[in-house]
PDB file of C-alpha atoms and ligand atoms in Angstrom:
ATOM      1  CA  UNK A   1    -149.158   3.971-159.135  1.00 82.00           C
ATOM      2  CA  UNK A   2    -146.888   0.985-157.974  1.00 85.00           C
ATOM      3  CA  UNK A   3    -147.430   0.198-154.279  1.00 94.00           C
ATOM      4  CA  UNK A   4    -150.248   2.021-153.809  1.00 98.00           C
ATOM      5  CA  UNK A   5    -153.020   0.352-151.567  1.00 98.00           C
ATOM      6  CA  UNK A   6    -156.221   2.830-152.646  1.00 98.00           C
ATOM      7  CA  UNK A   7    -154.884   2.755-156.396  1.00 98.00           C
ATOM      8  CA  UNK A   8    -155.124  -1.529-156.468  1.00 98.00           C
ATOM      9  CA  UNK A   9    -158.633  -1.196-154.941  1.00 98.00           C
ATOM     10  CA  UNK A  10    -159.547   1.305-157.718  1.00 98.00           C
ATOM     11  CA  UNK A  11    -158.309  -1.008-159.997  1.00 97.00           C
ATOM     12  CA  UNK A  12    -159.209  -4.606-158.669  1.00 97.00           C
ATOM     13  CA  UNK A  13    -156.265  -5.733-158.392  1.00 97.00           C
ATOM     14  CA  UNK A  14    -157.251  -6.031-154.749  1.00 97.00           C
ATOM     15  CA  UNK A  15    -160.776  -7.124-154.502  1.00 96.00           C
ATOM     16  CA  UNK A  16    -163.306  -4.883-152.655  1.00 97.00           C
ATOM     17  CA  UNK A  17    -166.770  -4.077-152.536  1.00 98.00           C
ATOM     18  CA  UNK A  18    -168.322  -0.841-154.261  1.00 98.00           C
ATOM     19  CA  UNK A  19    -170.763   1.148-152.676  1.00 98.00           C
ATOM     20  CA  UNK A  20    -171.020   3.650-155.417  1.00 98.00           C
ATOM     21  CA  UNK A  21    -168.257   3.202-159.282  1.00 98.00           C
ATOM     22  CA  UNK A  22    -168.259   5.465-161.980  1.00 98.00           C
ATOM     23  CA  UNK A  23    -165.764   5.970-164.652  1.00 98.00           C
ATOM     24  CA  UNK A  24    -164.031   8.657-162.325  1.00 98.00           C
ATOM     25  CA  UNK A  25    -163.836   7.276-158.861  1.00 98.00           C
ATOM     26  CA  UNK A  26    -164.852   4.365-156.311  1.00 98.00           C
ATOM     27  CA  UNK A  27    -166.313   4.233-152.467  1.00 98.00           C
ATOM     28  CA  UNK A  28    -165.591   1.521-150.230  1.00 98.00           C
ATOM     29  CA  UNK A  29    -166.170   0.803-146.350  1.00 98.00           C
ATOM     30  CA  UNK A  30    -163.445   2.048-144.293  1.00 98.00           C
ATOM     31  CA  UNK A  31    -161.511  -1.283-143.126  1.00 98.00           C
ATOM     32  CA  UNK A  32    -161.479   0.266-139.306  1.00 98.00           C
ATOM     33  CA  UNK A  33    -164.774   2.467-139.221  1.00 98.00           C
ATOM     34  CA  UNK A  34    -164.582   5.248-136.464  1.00 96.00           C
ATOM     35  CA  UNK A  35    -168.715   5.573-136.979  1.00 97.00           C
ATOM     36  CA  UNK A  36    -171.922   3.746-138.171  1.00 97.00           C
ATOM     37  CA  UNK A  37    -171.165   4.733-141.533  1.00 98.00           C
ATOM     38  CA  UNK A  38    -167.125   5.342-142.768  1.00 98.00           C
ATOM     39  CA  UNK A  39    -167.098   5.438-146.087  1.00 98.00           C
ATOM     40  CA  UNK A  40    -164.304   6.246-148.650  1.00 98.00           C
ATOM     41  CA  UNK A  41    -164.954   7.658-151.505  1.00 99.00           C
ATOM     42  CA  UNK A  42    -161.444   7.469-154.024  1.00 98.00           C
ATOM     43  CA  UNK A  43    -160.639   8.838-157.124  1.00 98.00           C
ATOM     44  CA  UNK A  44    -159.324   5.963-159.702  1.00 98.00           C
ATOM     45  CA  UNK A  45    -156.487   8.143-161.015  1.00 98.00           C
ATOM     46  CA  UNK A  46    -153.453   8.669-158.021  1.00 98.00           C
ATOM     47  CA  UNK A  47    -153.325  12.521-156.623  1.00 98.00           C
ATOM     48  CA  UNK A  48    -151.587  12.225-153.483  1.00 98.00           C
ATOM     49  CA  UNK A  49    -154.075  14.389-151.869  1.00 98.00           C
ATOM     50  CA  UNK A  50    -156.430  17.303-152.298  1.00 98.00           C
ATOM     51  CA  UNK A  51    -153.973  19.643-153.507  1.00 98.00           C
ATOM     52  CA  UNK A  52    -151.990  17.587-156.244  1.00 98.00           C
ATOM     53  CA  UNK A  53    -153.713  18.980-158.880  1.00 98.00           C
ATOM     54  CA  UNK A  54    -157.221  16.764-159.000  1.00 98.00           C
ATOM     55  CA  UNK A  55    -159.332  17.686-162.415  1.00 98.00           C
ATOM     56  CA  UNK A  56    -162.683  19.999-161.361  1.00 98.00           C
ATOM     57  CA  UNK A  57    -164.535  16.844-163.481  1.00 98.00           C
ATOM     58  CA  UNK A  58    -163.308  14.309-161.304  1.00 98.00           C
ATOM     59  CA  UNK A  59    -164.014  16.594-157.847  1.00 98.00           C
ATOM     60  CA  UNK A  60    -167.371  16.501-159.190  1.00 98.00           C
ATOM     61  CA  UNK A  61    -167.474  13.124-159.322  1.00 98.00           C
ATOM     62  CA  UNK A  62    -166.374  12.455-155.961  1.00 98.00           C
ATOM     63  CA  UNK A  63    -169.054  14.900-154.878  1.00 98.00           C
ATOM     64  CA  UNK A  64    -171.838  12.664-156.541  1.00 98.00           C
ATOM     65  CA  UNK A  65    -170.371   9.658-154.922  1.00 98.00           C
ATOM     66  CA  UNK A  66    -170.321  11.497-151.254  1.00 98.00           C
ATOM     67  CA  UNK A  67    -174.350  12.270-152.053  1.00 98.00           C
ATOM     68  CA  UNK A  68    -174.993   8.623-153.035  1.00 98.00           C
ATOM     69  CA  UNK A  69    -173.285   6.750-150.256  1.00 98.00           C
ATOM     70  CA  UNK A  70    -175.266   9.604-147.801  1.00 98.00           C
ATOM     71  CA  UNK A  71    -178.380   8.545-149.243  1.00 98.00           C
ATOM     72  CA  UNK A  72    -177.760   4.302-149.317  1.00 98.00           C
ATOM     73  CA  UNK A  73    -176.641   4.837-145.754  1.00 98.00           C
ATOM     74  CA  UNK A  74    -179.619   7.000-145.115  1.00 98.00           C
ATOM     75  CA  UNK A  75    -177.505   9.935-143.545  1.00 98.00           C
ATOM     76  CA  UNK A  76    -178.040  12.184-146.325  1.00 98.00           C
ATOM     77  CA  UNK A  77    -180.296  14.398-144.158  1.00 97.00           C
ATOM     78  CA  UNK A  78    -179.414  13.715-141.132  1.00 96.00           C
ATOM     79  CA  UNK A  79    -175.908  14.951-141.499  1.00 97.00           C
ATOM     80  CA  UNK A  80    -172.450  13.401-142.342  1.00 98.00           C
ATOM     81  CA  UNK A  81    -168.795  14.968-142.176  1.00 98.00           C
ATOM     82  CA  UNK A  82    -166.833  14.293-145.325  1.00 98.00           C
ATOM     83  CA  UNK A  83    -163.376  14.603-144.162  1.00 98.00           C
ATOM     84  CA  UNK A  84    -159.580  15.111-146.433  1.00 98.00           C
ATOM     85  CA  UNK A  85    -157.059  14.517-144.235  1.00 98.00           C
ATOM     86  CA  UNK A  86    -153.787  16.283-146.265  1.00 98.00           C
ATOM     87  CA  UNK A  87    -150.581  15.674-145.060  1.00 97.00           C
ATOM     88  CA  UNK A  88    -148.586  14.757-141.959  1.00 97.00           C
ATOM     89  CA  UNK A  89    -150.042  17.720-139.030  1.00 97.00           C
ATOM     90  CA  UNK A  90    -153.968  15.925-140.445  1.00 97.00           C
ATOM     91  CA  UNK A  91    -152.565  12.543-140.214  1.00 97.00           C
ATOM     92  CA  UNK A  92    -152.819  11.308-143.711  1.00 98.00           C
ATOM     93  CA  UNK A  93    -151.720   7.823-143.831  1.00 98.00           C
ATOM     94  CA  UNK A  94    -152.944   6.914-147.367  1.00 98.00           C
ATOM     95  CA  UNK A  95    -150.958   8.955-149.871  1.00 98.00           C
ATOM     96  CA  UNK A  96    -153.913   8.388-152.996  1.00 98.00           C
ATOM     97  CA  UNK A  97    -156.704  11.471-152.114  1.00 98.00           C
ATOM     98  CA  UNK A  98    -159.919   9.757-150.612  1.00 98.00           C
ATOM     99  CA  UNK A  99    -162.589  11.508-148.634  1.00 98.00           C
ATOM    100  CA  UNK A 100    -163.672   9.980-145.206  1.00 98.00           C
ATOM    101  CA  UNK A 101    -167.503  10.279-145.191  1.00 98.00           C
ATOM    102  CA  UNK A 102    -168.752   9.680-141.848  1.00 98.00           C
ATOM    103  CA  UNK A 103    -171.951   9.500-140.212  1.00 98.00           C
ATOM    104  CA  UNK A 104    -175.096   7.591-138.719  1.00 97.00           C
ATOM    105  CA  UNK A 105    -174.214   9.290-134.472  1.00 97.00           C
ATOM    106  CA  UNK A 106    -174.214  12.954-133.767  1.00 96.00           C
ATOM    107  CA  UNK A 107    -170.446  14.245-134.235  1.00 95.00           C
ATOM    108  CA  UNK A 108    -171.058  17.453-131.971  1.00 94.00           C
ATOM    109  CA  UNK A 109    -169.471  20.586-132.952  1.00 93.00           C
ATOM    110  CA  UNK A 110    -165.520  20.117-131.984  1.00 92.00           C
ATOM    111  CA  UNK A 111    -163.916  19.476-135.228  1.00 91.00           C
ATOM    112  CA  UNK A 112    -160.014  19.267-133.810  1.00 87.00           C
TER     113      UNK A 112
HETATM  114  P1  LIG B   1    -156.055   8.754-143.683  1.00 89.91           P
HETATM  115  O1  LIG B   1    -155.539   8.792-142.277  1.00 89.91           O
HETATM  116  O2  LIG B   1    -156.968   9.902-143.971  1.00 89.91           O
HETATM  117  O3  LIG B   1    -154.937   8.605-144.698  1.00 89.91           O
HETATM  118  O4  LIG B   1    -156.976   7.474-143.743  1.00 89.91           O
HETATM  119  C1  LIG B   1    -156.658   6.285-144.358  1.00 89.91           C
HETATM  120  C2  LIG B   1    -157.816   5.364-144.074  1.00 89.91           C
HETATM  121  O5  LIG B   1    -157.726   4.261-144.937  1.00 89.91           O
HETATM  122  C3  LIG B   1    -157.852   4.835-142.653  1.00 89.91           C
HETATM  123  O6  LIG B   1    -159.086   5.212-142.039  1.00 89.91           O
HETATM  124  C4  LIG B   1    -157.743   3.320-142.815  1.00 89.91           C
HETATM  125  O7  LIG B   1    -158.528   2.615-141.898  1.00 89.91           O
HETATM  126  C5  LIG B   1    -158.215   3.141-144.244  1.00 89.91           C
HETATM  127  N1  LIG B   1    -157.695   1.974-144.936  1.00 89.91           N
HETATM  128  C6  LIG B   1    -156.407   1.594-145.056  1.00 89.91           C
HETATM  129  N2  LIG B   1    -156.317   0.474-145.806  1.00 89.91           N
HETATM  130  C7  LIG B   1    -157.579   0.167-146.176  1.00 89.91           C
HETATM  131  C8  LIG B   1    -158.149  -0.877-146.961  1.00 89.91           C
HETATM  132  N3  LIG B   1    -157.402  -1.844-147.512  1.00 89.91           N
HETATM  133  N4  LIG B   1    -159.493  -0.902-147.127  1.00 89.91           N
HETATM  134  C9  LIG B   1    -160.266   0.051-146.563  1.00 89.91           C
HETATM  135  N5  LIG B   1    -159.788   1.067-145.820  1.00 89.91           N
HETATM  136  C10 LIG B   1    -158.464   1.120-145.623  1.00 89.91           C
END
């Protein structure tokens, strides 16, 4: 999609490092991290969010991206939040779906 920041990462168009690629989807550092580890993990096709209709093939994917970044960032059992903010009341400020994983400090229990 034209104008899209998270869609010219995907693509290279703007140039970014990978922490996990597949055909399906992309993770990349968070450019202002809120933990140790902030990771985003982005499908390559544009769904504005969670709900727009995102294949169960390329969920999947994104799924097997959150569990390799967890284990390069060696989080994977200590515990991460993988969070979709999804419209204006969550804050969503990137209109292309990406999942916040976040991690590497204890998070307590308060999630809002
Ligand atoms: P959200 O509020 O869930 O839409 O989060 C968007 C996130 O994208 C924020 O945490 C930003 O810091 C992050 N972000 C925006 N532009 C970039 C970029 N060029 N590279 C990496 N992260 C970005």
């Amino acid at each position: 999609m034209d104008d899209c920041i998270f869609c010219k990462i995907a693509n290279g168009e703007i140039p970014s490092t990978f922490l996990y690629e597949d055909d399906l989807v992309c993770a990349f550092r968070d450019l202002n991290p809120q933990a140790p580890t902030h990771v985003l993990v982005v499908p390559k096709a544009h769904y504005a969010n969670i709900v727009d209709g995102v294949p169960a093939e390329t969920l999947a994917a994104m799924v097997k991206a959150v569990d390799s970044v967890a284990t390069q960032e060696g989080i994977r059992d200590t515990g991460f939040r993988v969070i979709a903010n999804t419209g204006k009341d969550a804050g969503q400020t990137v209109h292309h779906l990406h999942w916040h994983v976040i991690g590497g400090t204890n998070m307590g229990e308060r999630l809002a």
